[in-house]
CSV table of C-alpha atoms in Angstrom, one decimal:
chain,number,residue,atom,x,y,z
A,157,UNK,CA,11.8,5.5,-15.8
A,158,UNK,CA,14.3,3.3,-13.9
A,159,UNK,CA,13.4,1.1,-11.0
A,160,UNK,CA,14.2,2.7,-7.6
A,161,UNK,CA,16.7,1.1,-5.2
A,162,UNK,CA,15.9,0.2,-1.6
A,163,UNK,CA,18.0,3.1,-0.5
A,164,UNK,CA,15.8,5.4,-2.6
A,165,UNK,CA,12.7,4.0,-0.9
A,166,UNK,CA,14.2,4.5,2.6
A,167,UNK,CA,15.2,8.1,1.8
A,168,UNK,CA,11.8,9.0,0.3
A,169,UNK,CA,9.8,7.5,3.2
A,170,UNK,CA,12.2,8.8,5.8
A,171,UNK,CA,11.9,12.3,4.4
A,172,UNK,CA,8.0,12.1,4.3
A,173,UNK,CA,7.4,10.0,7.4
A,174,UNK,CA,5.4,12.7,9.2
A,175,UNK,CA,3.3,13.3,6.1
A,176,UNK,CA,2.3,9.6,5.9
A,177,UNK,CA,1.5,9.4,9.7
A,178,UNK,CA,-0.8,12.5,9.3
A,179,UNK,CA,-2.3,11.4,6.0
A,180,UNK,CA,-6.1,11.1,6.3
A,181,UNK,CA,-6.2,8.6,3.4
A,182,UNK,CA,-3.9,6.3,5.3
A,183,UNK,CA,-5.1,6.9,8.9
A,184,UNK,CA,-8.8,6.8,8.2
A,185,UNK,CA,-11.3,5.7,5.6
A,186,UNK,CA,-13.7,2.8,5.6
A,187,UNK,CA,-11.2,0.7,3.6
A,188,UNK,CA,-9.2,0.3,6.8
A,189,UNK,CA,-12.3,-1.2,8.5
A,190,UNK,CA,-12.9,-3.4,5.4
A,191,UNK,CA,-9.3,-4.8,5.8
A,192,UNK,CA,-9.9,-5.4,9.5
A,193,UNK,CA,-13.2,-7.2,8.7
A,194,UNK,CA,-11.4,-9.4,6.1
A,195,UNK,CA,-8.7,-10.3,8.6
A,196,UNK,CA,-11.3,-11.2,11.3
A,197,UNK,CA,-8.7,-10.9,14.1
A,198,UNK,CA,-8.8,-13.2,17.1
A,199,UNK,CA,-7.6,-12.7,20.7
A,200,UNK,CA,-4.7,-15.0,20.6
A,201,UNK,CA,-3.2,-14.0,17.2
A,202,UNK,CA,0.3,-12.9,16.6
A,203,UNK,CA,0.2,-10.5,13.6
A,204,UNK,CA,2.9,-9.1,11.4
A,205,UNK,CA,2.1,-5.8,9.7
A,206,UNK,CA,4.5,-5.6,6.7
A,207,UNK,CA,5.5,-2.2,5.3
A,208,UNK,CA,3.6,-0.6,8.2
A,209,UNK,CA,4.3,3.0,7.1
A,210,UNK,CA,2.6,5.2,9.7
A,211,UNK,CA,1.4,2.2,11.6
A,212,UNK,CA,-2.3,2.8,11.0
A,213,UNK,CA,-3.1,-0.8,10.2
A,214,UNK,CA,-1.1,-2.1,13.1
A,215,UNK,CA,-2.9,0.3,15.4
A,216,UNK,CA,-6.3,-0.8,14.1
A,217,UNK,CA,-5.5,-4.5,14.6
A,218,UNK,CA,-3.8,-4.2,18.0
A,219,UNK,CA,-6.9,-4.0,20.2
A,220,UNK,CA,-8.2,-7.4,18.9
A,221,UNK,CA,-5.1,-9.6,19.1
A,222,UNK,CA,-2.3,-10.6,21.4
A,223,UNK,CA,0.6,-9.0,19.6
A,224,UNK,CA,1.4,-7.0,16.5
A,225,UNK,CA,4.9,-6.6,15.0
A,226,UNK,CA,5.0,-3.5,12.8
A,227,UNK,CA,7.8,-3.9,10.3
A,228,UNK,CA,9.1,-1.4,7.7
A,229,UNK,CA,12.2,-0.9,5.6
A,230,UNK,CA,12.4,2.7,6.9
A,231,UNK,CA,13.6,3.4,10.4
A,232,UNK,CA,12.0,6.9,10.6
A,233,UNK,CA,8.6,5.4,9.9
A,234,UNK,CA,9.0,3.0,12.8
A,235,UNK,CA,10.0,6.0,15.0
A,236,UNK,CA,6.6,7.6,14.1
A,237,UNK,CA,4.8,4.3,15.0
A,238,UNK,CA,6.5,4.2,18.4
A,239,UNK,CA,5.5,7.8,19.0
A,240,UNK,CA,1.9,7.0,18.1
A,241,UNK,CA,1.9,3.9,20.4
A,242,UNK,CA,3.2,5.9,23.3
A,243,UNK,CA,0.7,8.8,22.7
A,244,UNK,CA,-2.2,6.3,22.6
A,245,UNK,CA,-1.0,4.0,25.4
A,246,UNK,CA,-0.7,1.0,23.1
A,247,UNK,CA,1.5,-1.7,24.6
A,248,UNK,CA,1.2,-4.7,22.4
A,249,UNK,CA,2.9,-3.3,19.2
A,250,UNK,CA,6.6,-3.8,18.7
A,251,UNK,CA,8.6,-2.5,15.8
A,252,UNK,CA,11.2,-4.2,13.6
A,253,UNK,CA,13.2,-2.8,10.7
A,254,UNK,CA,12.7,-5.4,8.0
A,255,UNK,CA,13.0,-5.9,4.2
A,256,UNK,CA,9.8,-7.6,3.0
A,257,UNK,CA,12.0,-9.7,0.6
A,258,UNK,CA,14.1,-11.0,3.4
A,259,UNK,CA,12.0,-10.9,6.6
A,260,UNK,CA,14.0,-11.5,9.8
A,261,UNK,CA,11.5,-13.9,11.3
A,262,UNK,CA,11.4,-17.7,11.6
A,263,UNK,CA,9.2,-19.9,9.5
A,264,UNK,CA,5.5,-20.1,10.7
A,265,UNK,CA,6.1,-17.3,13.2
A,266,UNK,CA,2.8,-15.5,12.7
A,267,UNK,CA,-0.9,-16.3,12.6
A,268,UNK,CA,-1.7,-13.5,10.2
A,269,UNK,CA,0.1,-10.9,8.1
A,270,UNK,CA,-1.4,-7.6,7.0
A,271,UNK,CA,-0.1,-5.2,4.3
A,272,UNK,CA,-2.0,-2.1,3.3
A,273,UNK,CA,-1.3,0.4,0.5
A,274,UNK,CA,2.4,-0.7,0.1
A,275,UNK,CA,3.2,-3.5,-2.3
A,276,UNK,CA,3.3,-1.2,-5.3
A,277,UNK,CA,6.7,-0.1,-3.8
A,278,UNK,CA,8.1,-3.7,-3.5
A,279,UNK,CA,11.0,-4.3,-6.0
A,280,UNK,CA,10.4,-8.0,-6.3
A,281,UNK,CA,6.7,-8.7,-5.6
A,282,UNK,CA,6.9,-12.5,-6.0
A,283,UNK,CA,9.8,-12.7,-3.6
A,284,UNK,CA,7.9,-10.6,-1.1
A,285,UNK,CA,4.8,-12.8,-1.3
A,286,UNK,CA,6.9,-15.9,-0.8
A,287,UNK,CA,8.4,-14.4,2.3
A,288,UNK,CA,5.0,-13.5,3.7
A,289,UNK,CA,3.9,-17.1,3.1
A,290,UNK,CA,7.1,-18.4,4.8
A,291,UNK,CA,6.5,-16.5,8.0
A,292,UNK,CA,2.9,-17.6,8.3
A,293,UNK,CA,1.8,-20.8,10.0
A,294,UNK,CA,-0.2,-23.3,7.9
A,295,UNK,CA,-3.8,-21.9,7.8
A,296,UNK,CA,-2.5,-18.4,8.5
A,297,UNK,CA,-4.2,-15.4,7.0
A,298,UNK,CA,-2.8,-12.7,4.7
A,299,UNK,CA,-5.0,-9.6,4.5
A,300,UNK,CA,-4.0,-7.3,1.7
A,301,UNK,CA,-5.0,-3.9,0.4
A,302,UNK,CA,-3.2,-2.2,-2.5
A,303,UNK,CA,-3.7,-0.1,-5.5
A,304,UNK,CA,-5.2,-2.1,-8.4
A,305,UNK,CA,-5.0,-1.6,-12.1
A,306,UNK,CA,-7.6,-2.7,-14.7
A,307,UNK,CA,-6.7,-5.3,-17.2
A,308,UNK,CA,-6.9,-2.7,-20.1
A,309,UNK,CA,-3.4,-1.8,-21.0
A,310,UNK,CA,-4.0,1.9,-21.5
A,311,UNK,CA,-5.6,2.2,-18.1
A,312,UNK,CA,-2.8,0.3,-16.5
A,313,UNK,CA,-0.2,2.4,-18.2
A,314,UNK,CA,-1.8,5.7,-17.3
A,315,UNK,CA,-2.1,5.2,-13.6
A,316,UNK,CA,1.3,3.5,-13.2
A,317,UNK,CA,2.9,6.4,-15.2
A,318,UNK,CA,1.4,9.2,-13.1
A,319,UNK,CA,2.1,7.3,-9.9
A,320,UNK,CA,5.8,7.0,-10.8
A,321,UNK,CA,6.0,10.6,-12.0
A,322,UNK,CA,4.6,11.7,-8.6
A,323,UNK,CA,6.9,9.3,-6.6
A,324,UNK,CA,9.8,7.6,-8.3
A,325,UNK,CA,9.8,4.9,-5.6
A,326,UNK,CA,6.5,3.6,-7.1
A,327,UNK,CA,7.4,0.3,-8.8
A,328,UNK,CA,4.1,-1.0,-10.1
A,329,UNK,CA,0.4,-1.5,-9.2
A,330,UNK,CA,-0.9,-4.9,-10.4
A,331,UNK,CA,-4.2,-6.3,-11.7
A,332,UNK,CA,-6.4,-8.7,-9.7
A,333,UNK,CA,-5.4,-11.5,-12.1
A,334,UNK,CA,-1.7,-10.9,-11.4
A,335,UNK,CA,-2.3,-10.8,-7.6
A,336,UNK,CA,-4.1,-14.2,-7.8
A,337,UNK,CA,-1.1,-15.6,-9.7
A,338,UNK,CA,1.5,-14.3,-7.2
A,339,UNK,CA,-0.5,-15.7,-4.2
A,340,UNK,CA,-1.3,-19.1,-5.7
A,341,UNK,CA,2.3,-19.6,-6.8
A,342,UNK,CA,3.3,-18.9,-3.2
A,343,UNK,CA,0.9,-21.5,-1.8
A,344,UNK,CA,-2.0,-19.3,-0.8
A,345,UNK,CA,-5.7,-20.0,-1.4
A,346,UNK,CA,-7.4,-16.8,-2.3
A,347,UNK,CA,-10.7,-16.2,-0.4
A,348,UNK,CA,-12.9,-13.1,-0.3
A,349,UNK,CA,-11.9,-10.2,-2.5
A,350,UNK,CA,-13.3,-6.7,-2.8
A,351,UNK,CA,-12.6,-3.8,-5.1
A,352,UNK,CA,-12.9,-0.4,-3.5
A,353,UNK,CA,-12.7,3.0,-5.3
A,354,UNK,CA,-10.9,5.8,-3.6
A,355,UNK,CA,-11.0,9.5,-4.6
A,356,UNK,CA,-7.8,11.6,-4.2
A,357,UNK,CA,-7.4,15.4,-4.2
A,358,UNK,CA,-4.5,15.7,-6.6
A,359,UNK,CA,-2.8,18.6,-4.7
A,360,UNK,CA,-2.8,16.6,-1.4
A,361,UNK,CA,-1.7,13.5,-3.2
A,362,UNK,CA,1.3,15.3,-4.6
A,363,UNK,CA,2.1,17.1,-1.3
A,364,UNK,CA,2.2,13.8,0.5
A,365,UNK,CA,5.0,12.6,-1.8
A,366,UNK,CA,6.9,15.8,-1.4
A,367,UNK,CA,6.7,16.5,-5.1
A,368,UNK,CA,8.6,19.6,-6.3
A,369,UNK,CA,7.3,22.2,-8.7
A,370,UNK,CA,8.5,20.6,-11.9
A,371,UNK,CA,7.1,17.2,-10.8
A,372,UNK,CA,3.7,18.8,-10.0
A,373,UNK,CA,3.5,20.5,-13.3
A,374,UNK,CA,4.3,17.3,-15.2
A,375,UNK,CA,1.7,15.3,-13.3
A,376,UNK,CA,-1.0,17.9,-13.8
A,377,UNK,CA,-0.1,18.0,-17.5
A,378,UNK,CA,-0.4,14.2,-17.7
A,379,UNK,CA,-3.9,14.4,-16.2
A,380,UNK,CA,-4.8,17.1,-18.7
A,381,UNK,CA,-3.6,15.0,-21.6
A,382,UNK,CA,-5.2,11.8,-20.4
A,383,UNK,CA,-7.1,9.8,-23.1
A,384,UNK,CA,-10.9,9.7,-22.8
A,385,UNK,CA,-10.8,6.1,-21.5
A,386,UNK,CA,-8.5,7.2,-18.6
A,387,UNK,CA,-10.5,10.4,-17.9
A,388,UNK,CA,-13.7,8.3,-17.6
A,389,UNK,CA,-12.3,5.3,-15.6
A,390,UNK,CA,-10.4,7.5,-13.2
A,391,UNK,CA,-13.2,10.1,-13.0
A,392,UNK,CA,-10.7,12.9,-13.4
A,393,UNK,CA,-12.4,16.2,-12.4
A,394,UNK,CA,-11.3,19.7,-13.5
A,395,UNK,CA,-11.8,23.3,-12.4
A,396,UNK,CA,-13.4,25.7,-14.8
A,397,UNK,CA,-9.9,26.8,-15.9
A,398,UNK,CA,-9.0,23.2,-16.9
A,399,UNK,CA,-6.9,22.4,-13.8
A,400,UNK,CA,-7.2,18.8,-12.7
A,401,UNK,CA,-8.6,18.6,-9.2
A,402,UNK,CA,-9.4,14.9,-8.3
A,403,UNK,CA,-9.1,11.4,-9.6
A,404,UNK,CA,-10.5,8.1,-8.4
A,405,UNK,CA,-8.5,4.8,-8.5
A,406,UNK,CA,-9.1,1.2,-7.6
A,407,UNK,CA,-8.0,-0.6,-4.5
A,408,UNK,CA,-8.0,-4.4,-4.1
A,409,UNK,CA,-8.8,-5.9,-0.7
A,410,UNK,CA,-8.4,-9.6,-0.3
A,411,UNK,CA,-8.0,-12.4,2.2
A,412,UNK,CA,-5.8,-15.4,1.4
A,413,UNK,CA,-5.1,-18.5,3.5
A,414,UNK,CA,-1.8,-20.3,3.5
A,415,UNK,CA,-2.3,-23.9,2.5
């Protein structure tokens, strides 16, 4: 499968912006609190939430800090964020259309950067991590959550394949070893890390991406044909008629400090 373009990504998330705002897996879940705990926000912080999507991380951080800038490649996503802020009376979140590989902010502009369940859509992950490092002040904190793949190649290949079948704007989920390399090369010191497992209802997961009938059928078939190692690791469950119902994947949460 070919790599998506940034226009593809903007179209996909513009089309599905309401679905991501309303998604329980993005809006709730104790992994959001885990990320907040890793960040350890402080009153005077200026925070950038990269690839904010529906703005759920920005909204979780905002009560504890001075200012949050919610940035995203997709203007429609930021419209949803503005609507949520207005509905909830949040006044310390601003929005900025921004490409994570070319952030429109000065060097050392932020005390912290957050990014949750998004880097698997970044076309050039190493460039993105360098940009995040650039806009952080020395000693600044990067708090990350994203999908994680095991080191085993067959498990990596399975989950990345079904993710890309479901949503062609999926680029790649990485291993913890790869994430450490990206961060260390960009000048970060990796601190606390956690691996969290998250269960997805396959029908909802497909609906959130706006998958058409042919795509849904292909994804269901891929789960049916999964090798035993993938069935076991991803805890794929089935109805009595053999229809796949749920799977469970891995999320990496980490805190890194700019040297």
